Coordinates of C-alpha atoms in Angstrom, one line a residue:
Chain A
M1 CA 0.4 -0.2 0.1
K2 CA 1.4 3.7 -1.3
I3 CA 0.7 6.6 0.5
S4 CA 1.3 10.2 -0.7
I5 CA 0.5 13.5 1.6
E6 CA 0.3 16.5 -0.2
R7 CA 1.4 19.6 2.0
N8 CA 0.7 23.4 0.1
D9 CA -1.1 26.1 2.5
A10 CA -3.5 26.2 -0.5
Y11 CA -5.3 23.5 0.5
G12 CA -8.3 24.3 3.5
E13 CA -9.9 20.8 5.3
T14 CA -7.6 18.4 5.2
E15 CA -8.6 15.4 2.5
V16 CA -8.1 11.9 2.6
A17 CA -8.8 10.3 -0.6
V18 CA -8.3 6.4 -1.1
K19 CA -7.3 5.0 -4.6
C20 CA -8.4 1.1 -4.4
R21 CA -9.3 -1.3 -6.6
V22 CA -13.7 -2.1 -6.9
D23 CA -13.2 -4.9 -5.2
V24 CA -10.6 -4.0 -2.0
D25 CA -8.4 -5.9 0.5
G26 CA -8.6 -7.7 3.7
K27 CA -6.1 -4.4 4.7
T28 CA -7.8 -1.6 3.0
E29 CA -11.3 -2.6 4.2
K30 CA -10.0 -1.5 7.5
L31 CA -8.5 1.2 6.1
L32 CA -10.9 2.4 5.3
A33 CA -13.1 1.3 8.0
Q34 CA -11.2 3.0 10.2
L35 CA -10.5 6.2 8.5
R36 CA -15.0 6.0 8.4
L37 CA -14.8 6.1 12.2
F38 CA -12.8 8.9 12.2
C39 CA -14.4 11.6 10.2
D40 CA -17.9 10.2 10.6
E41 CA -20.0 11.8 13.5
A42 CA -23.1 11.2 15.9
V43 CA -25.3 13.9 16.5
G44 CA -25.9 13.6 20.3
L45 CA -28.6 15.2 23.0
K46 CA -28.0 16.5 25.8
N47 CA -30.1 18.9 28.2
G48 CA -32.0 20.3 24.3
E49 CA -29.0 20.7 23.0
T50 CA -27.1 19.3 20.0
Y51 CA -23.4 18.2 20.0
K52 CA -21.1 16.5 17.0
I53 CA -20.1 13.6 18.7
L54 CA -16.5 11.9 16.8
L55 CA -17.9 8.3 16.6
S56 CA -14.1 7.3 17.7
D57 CA -14.7 8.6 21.4
V58 CA -17.3 6.3 21.3
F59 CA -17.6 3.6 23.9
Y60 CA -21.2 1.9 23.6
I61 CA -24.3 2.9 22.8
D62 CA -26.7 1.4 24.8
C63 CA -30.9 1.5 24.5
V64 CA -32.7 2.3 27.9
D65 CA -36.2 1.6 28.0
E66 CA -36.6 2.2 24.3
K67 CA -34.7 5.3 24.3
I68 CA -30.6 5.4 22.2
F69 CA -27.9 6.4 24.4
L70 CA -24.3 7.5 23.4
Y71 CA -21.9 6.3 26.0
L72 CA -18.3 8.5 25.9
A73 CA -15.9 8.3 28.7
E74 CA -17.1 10.6 31.2
E75 CA -20.7 12.2 29.1
I76 CA -23.8 10.9 28.3
Y77 CA -25.7 11.7 24.7
E78 CA -28.9 10.6 23.4
S79 CA -29.5 10.2 20.0
R80 CA -32.4 10.2 18.4
K81 CA -31.5 6.5 15.8
K82 CA -32.9 3.5 16.2
L83 CA -30.7 0.3 17.2
Y84 CA -30.8 -1.1 14.6
E85 CA -29.9 1.5 12.6
W86 CA -26.5 2.1 14.6
E87 CA -26.0 -2.0 14.0
R88 CA -26.4 -1.2 10.3
E89 CA -24.6 1.7 10.1
L90 CA -21.5 0.4 11.3
A91 CA -21.5 -2.7 10.3
D92 CA -18.5 -2.3 8.8
T93 CA -16.3 -0.6 11.7
P94 CA -15.5 -1.9 15.1
F95 CA -18.7 -1.9 16.6
V96 CA -20.7 -4.6 17.5
R97 CA -23.4 -5.8 19.0
I98 CA -23.0 -7.3 22.7
S99 CA -25.8 -7.3 23.6
K100 CA -29.5 -7.5 22.8
A101 CA -29.5 -3.4 23.7
T102 CA -25.7 -2.8 23.0
I103 CA -23.3 -2.1 20.0
L104 CA -20.1 -1.9 21.2
N105 CA -16.7 0.3 20.0
T106 CA -14.1 -2.3 19.9
D107 CA -11.1 0.0 20.2
Q108 CA -12.3 1.1 23.5
L109 CA -12.1 -1.9 24.4
K110 CA -9.3 -2.5 27.3
S111 CA -9.4 -6.5 27.9
V112 CA -12.7 -9.0 28.0
R113 CA -12.5 -11.4 31.2
P114 CA -15.0 -14.8 31.2
L115 CA -17.8 -15.8 33.7
L116 CA -19.1 -18.7 34.5
S117 CA -22.3 -18.5 32.7
G118 CA -20.7 -18.7 29.7
K119 CA -20.8 -14.6 28.8
L120 CA -17.6 -12.4 28.2
E121 CA -17.1 -9.4 31.1
A122 CA -15.8 -7.1 28.9
T123 CA -13.0 -3.8 30.2
L124 CA -13.5 -0.9 28.3
N125 CA -10.5 1.9 28.6
N126 CA -12.6 4.3 30.8
G127 CA -12.6 0.7 33.6
E128 CA -16.5 0.9 32.9
K129 CA -17.9 -3.4 32.7
Q130 CA -19.9 -5.0 29.9
L131 CA -20.9 -8.2 29.4
I132 CA -21.1 -10.0 25.7
N133 CA -24.2 -11.8 25.5
R134 CA -23.3 -15.8 24.6
H135 CA -25.5 -15.4 21.7
Y136 CA -23.1 -12.7 20.5
V137 CA -20.4 -13.9 20.9
A138 CA -19.6 -15.6 18.0
G139 CA -19.8 -12.2 15.7
F140 CA -16.8 -10.5 18.5
R141 CA -14.7 -12.9 17.9
Q142 CA -15.2 -12.7 14.1
K143 CA -14.3 -8.1 14.9
F144 CA -11.5 -9.4 16.0
G145 CA -10.5 -12.4 13.2
I146 CA -10.4 -15.4 15.3
Chain B
M1 CA -31.6 -16.8 29.6
N2 CA -28.9 -16.8 26.3
K3 CA -31.1 -18.2 22.8
I4 CA -29.1 -20.8 22.0
S5 CA -28.4 -21.7 17.8
V6 CA -28.4 -24.7 16.1
K7 CA -24.7 -25.0 15.9
E8 CA -24.4 -25.1 19.2
C9 CA -27.0 -27.4 19.7
V10 CA -25.4 -30.3 17.5
F11 CA -22.1 -29.1 19.3
I12 CA -23.6 -30.2 22.7
D13 CA -25.5 -33.1 21.6
C14 CA -21.3 -33.9 20.3
I15 CA -20.0 -33.6 24.5
S16 CA -22.5 -34.5 26.1
F17 CA -22.6 -37.9 24.0
T18 CA -18.9 -38.6 24.3
V19 CA -19.4 -37.5 28.4
V20 CA -22.3 -40.0 28.8
T21 CA -20.6 -42.8 27.1
V22 CA -16.9 -42.2 28.6
L23 CA -19.2 -42.1 31.7
L24 CA -21.1 -45.1 31.1
S25 CA -18.0 -47.4 30.3
T26 CA -15.9 -46.3 32.9
L27 CA -18.8 -47.3 35.7
W28 CA -19.9 -50.9 33.7
F29 CA -15.9 -51.5 33.5
I30 CA -16.0 -50.2 37.4
A31 CA -18.7 -52.8 39.2
D32 CA -18.0 -55.8 35.8
R33 CA -14.5 -56.0 33.9
T34 CA -16.8 -58.3 31.4
A35 CA -20.2 -56.2 30.4
F36 CA -20.0 -53.7 27.0
L37 CA -22.4 -51.2 25.8
E38 CA -24.4 -52.6 23.3
S39 CA -24.8 -50.6 19.9
R40 CA -28.6 -50.4 20.1
H41 CA -27.8 -48.8 24.2
L42 CA -25.4 -46.5 21.7
L43 CA -28.2 -45.6 19.8
E44 CA -30.5 -44.7 22.7
L45 CA -28.1 -43.2 24.4
F46 CA -27.7 -40.8 21.0
C47 CA -31.3 -40.3 21.2
C48 CA -31.4 -39.1 24.6
T49 CA -28.6 -36.4 23.8
T50 CA -30.5 -35.3 21.0
L51 CA -33.6 -34.9 22.2
I52 CA -32.0 -33.3 25.3
S53 CA -30.3 -31.2 23.3
I54 CA -33.3 -30.5 20.2
L55 CA -35.5 -29.2 24.1
M56 CA -33.4 -26.9 24.9
Y57 CA -33.2 -25.5 22.1
F58 CA -36.5 -25.1 22.3
T59 CA -36.6 -24.1 26.4
S60 CA -33.3 -21.6 25.3
K61 CA -36.2 -19.5 23.1
I62 CA -38.3 -18.7 26.7
P63 CA -37.5 -15.2 28.4
L64 CA -35.7 -15.6 31.6
E65 CA -33.7 -13.3 33.0
S66 CA -32.1 -14.5 35.8
Q67 CA -29.3 -18.0 34.7
L68 CA -29.8 -20.0 38.0
F69 CA -33.3 -20.6 36.7
A70 CA -32.6 -20.2 33.4
T71 CA -29.5 -22.9 34.2
S72 CA -32.5 -25.5 36.0
L73 CA -34.9 -25.4 32.8
L74 CA -32.1 -26.7 30.4
L75 CA -31.3 -29.6 33.9
L76 CA -34.3 -30.2 33.8
D77 CA -34.2 -30.9 30.3
V78 CA -32.6 -33.6 31.0
A79 CA -34.5 -35.2 33.4
V80 CA -36.9 -34.9 31.4
V81 CA -35.8 -36.7 28.7
I82 CA -33.3 -39.3 30.6
L83 CA -36.5 -39.9 33.0
G84 CA -39.0 -40.0 30.2
I85 CA -37.2 -41.7 27.1
G86 CA -34.6 -43.3 29.3
G87 CA -35.9 -44.9 32.3
G88 CA -39.9 -45.7 30.8
I89 CA -39.7 -46.6 26.8
F90 CA -36.3 -48.1 26.4
Q91 CA -36.8 -49.2 30.4
W92 CA -32.9 -48.6 31.1
F93 CA -33.5 -49.1 35.2
P94 CA -36.8 -49.9 37.0
W95 CA -38.2 -46.6 37.9
E96 CA -37.7 -47.3 41.4
G97 CA -36.5 -44.6 44.7
K98 CA -32.8 -45.6 44.4
S99 CA -32.3 -45.8 40.8
V100 CA -34.2 -42.4 40.1
L101 CA -31.5 -40.8 42.7
Q102 CA -28.6 -41.9 41.2
I103 CA -29.8 -41.5 37.6
I104 CA -30.1 -37.5 38.8
V105 CA -26.3 -38.1 40.1
I106 CA -25.6 -38.7 36.7
L107 CA -26.9 -37.0 34.8
V108 CA -26.4 -33.1 37.4
T109 CA -22.7 -34.7 37.4
V110 CA -22.7 -34.5 33.1
F111 CA -24.4 -32.0 33.4
F112 CA -22.1 -29.7 34.5
V113 CA -18.9 -31.0 33.0
T114 CA -20.5 -30.4 29.7
H115 CA -21.2 -26.4 31.4
L116 CA -17.7 -26.5 32.7
I117 CA -16.2 -27.4 29.0
M118 CA -18.5 -24.7 27.6
V119 CA -16.4 -22.4 30.1
W120 CA -13.5 -23.9 29.7
Q121 CA -14.2 -22.6 25.5
S122 CA -15.1 -19.0 26.5
R123 CA -12.8 -19.3 28.9
D124 CA -9.9 -19.7 25.9
T125 CA -12.6 -17.5 23.8
A126 CA -11.0 -14.9 25.8
K127 CA -7.2 -15.4 26.3
K128 CA -7.7 -15.5 22.1
I129 CA -9.2 -11.7 22.3
N130 CA -7.2 -10.7 24.9
Q131 CA -3.8 -11.5 23.2
K132 CA -5.2 -9.3 19.8
I133 CA -6.1 -6.0 21.4
K134 CA -2.3 -6.1 23.0
E135 CA -1.4 -6.5 19.8
R136 CA -3.5 -3.7 18.4
E137 CA -1.9 -1.5 21.7
N138 CA 1.4 -2.4 20.7
D139 CA 0.9 -2.0 16.8
A140 CA 0.1 1.8 18.3
S141 CA 2.4 2.7 20.3
Y142 CA 5.2 1.6 17.5
H143 CA 3.0 3.6 15.0

């Protein structure tokens, strides 16, 4: 993979252009997913105000009482999108469904630990813990190429 | 309770059949060194383990929050097939208090061994994922 960088003060906003074949290989697919995640923004609501949030800053997306919340390191924002919409949108990113109500960002994962019930307990970079249901373990493994 | 997939259902069937066969062969060998398991017995055993995994597949769809309740329900699936089909139809044992108690002890043991194997599998998964996380962290710090 070749990387070329053009630096010029005439440029305004940084633009990333990826030139690749139509049938992209795994490495390129991964790069595109990371770029998408890094650039994509979500709209979060808090105290009646709207905020732009970088998806890479989201630790997990959770559904509580039919409301969707985006959990960052220390802050929580509400989202208007449904969980299935998020799941569809984040299909090719490090986000993965870990339970009926939660989608986790595996980039914010610190470690996992097995539980006697067959579930896995995920510890996130901010110390928070989330349970990965047995039903979703296969998909979770796939995100790590296992 | 987590829904059991068809793949897991086959996995449960294979492991439980293997464990029961090994356990019974060992017990029979200890009790009578000339005794052996007939192919009819093995087919009956396979029929029961398959029925149990099919029952588990359906009962796992019942929405239960408590893990203890869910595990007890799976154990009940085993008990129903062994006592009903094994004891009732295949007549593996007489329907007496002592025999029924012995069977319950055996099936609880098999159930927990199967459960332990699944836990061991999940430990292996966790180990591999933690390794991948470490590799990713090393890659990030290198770049």
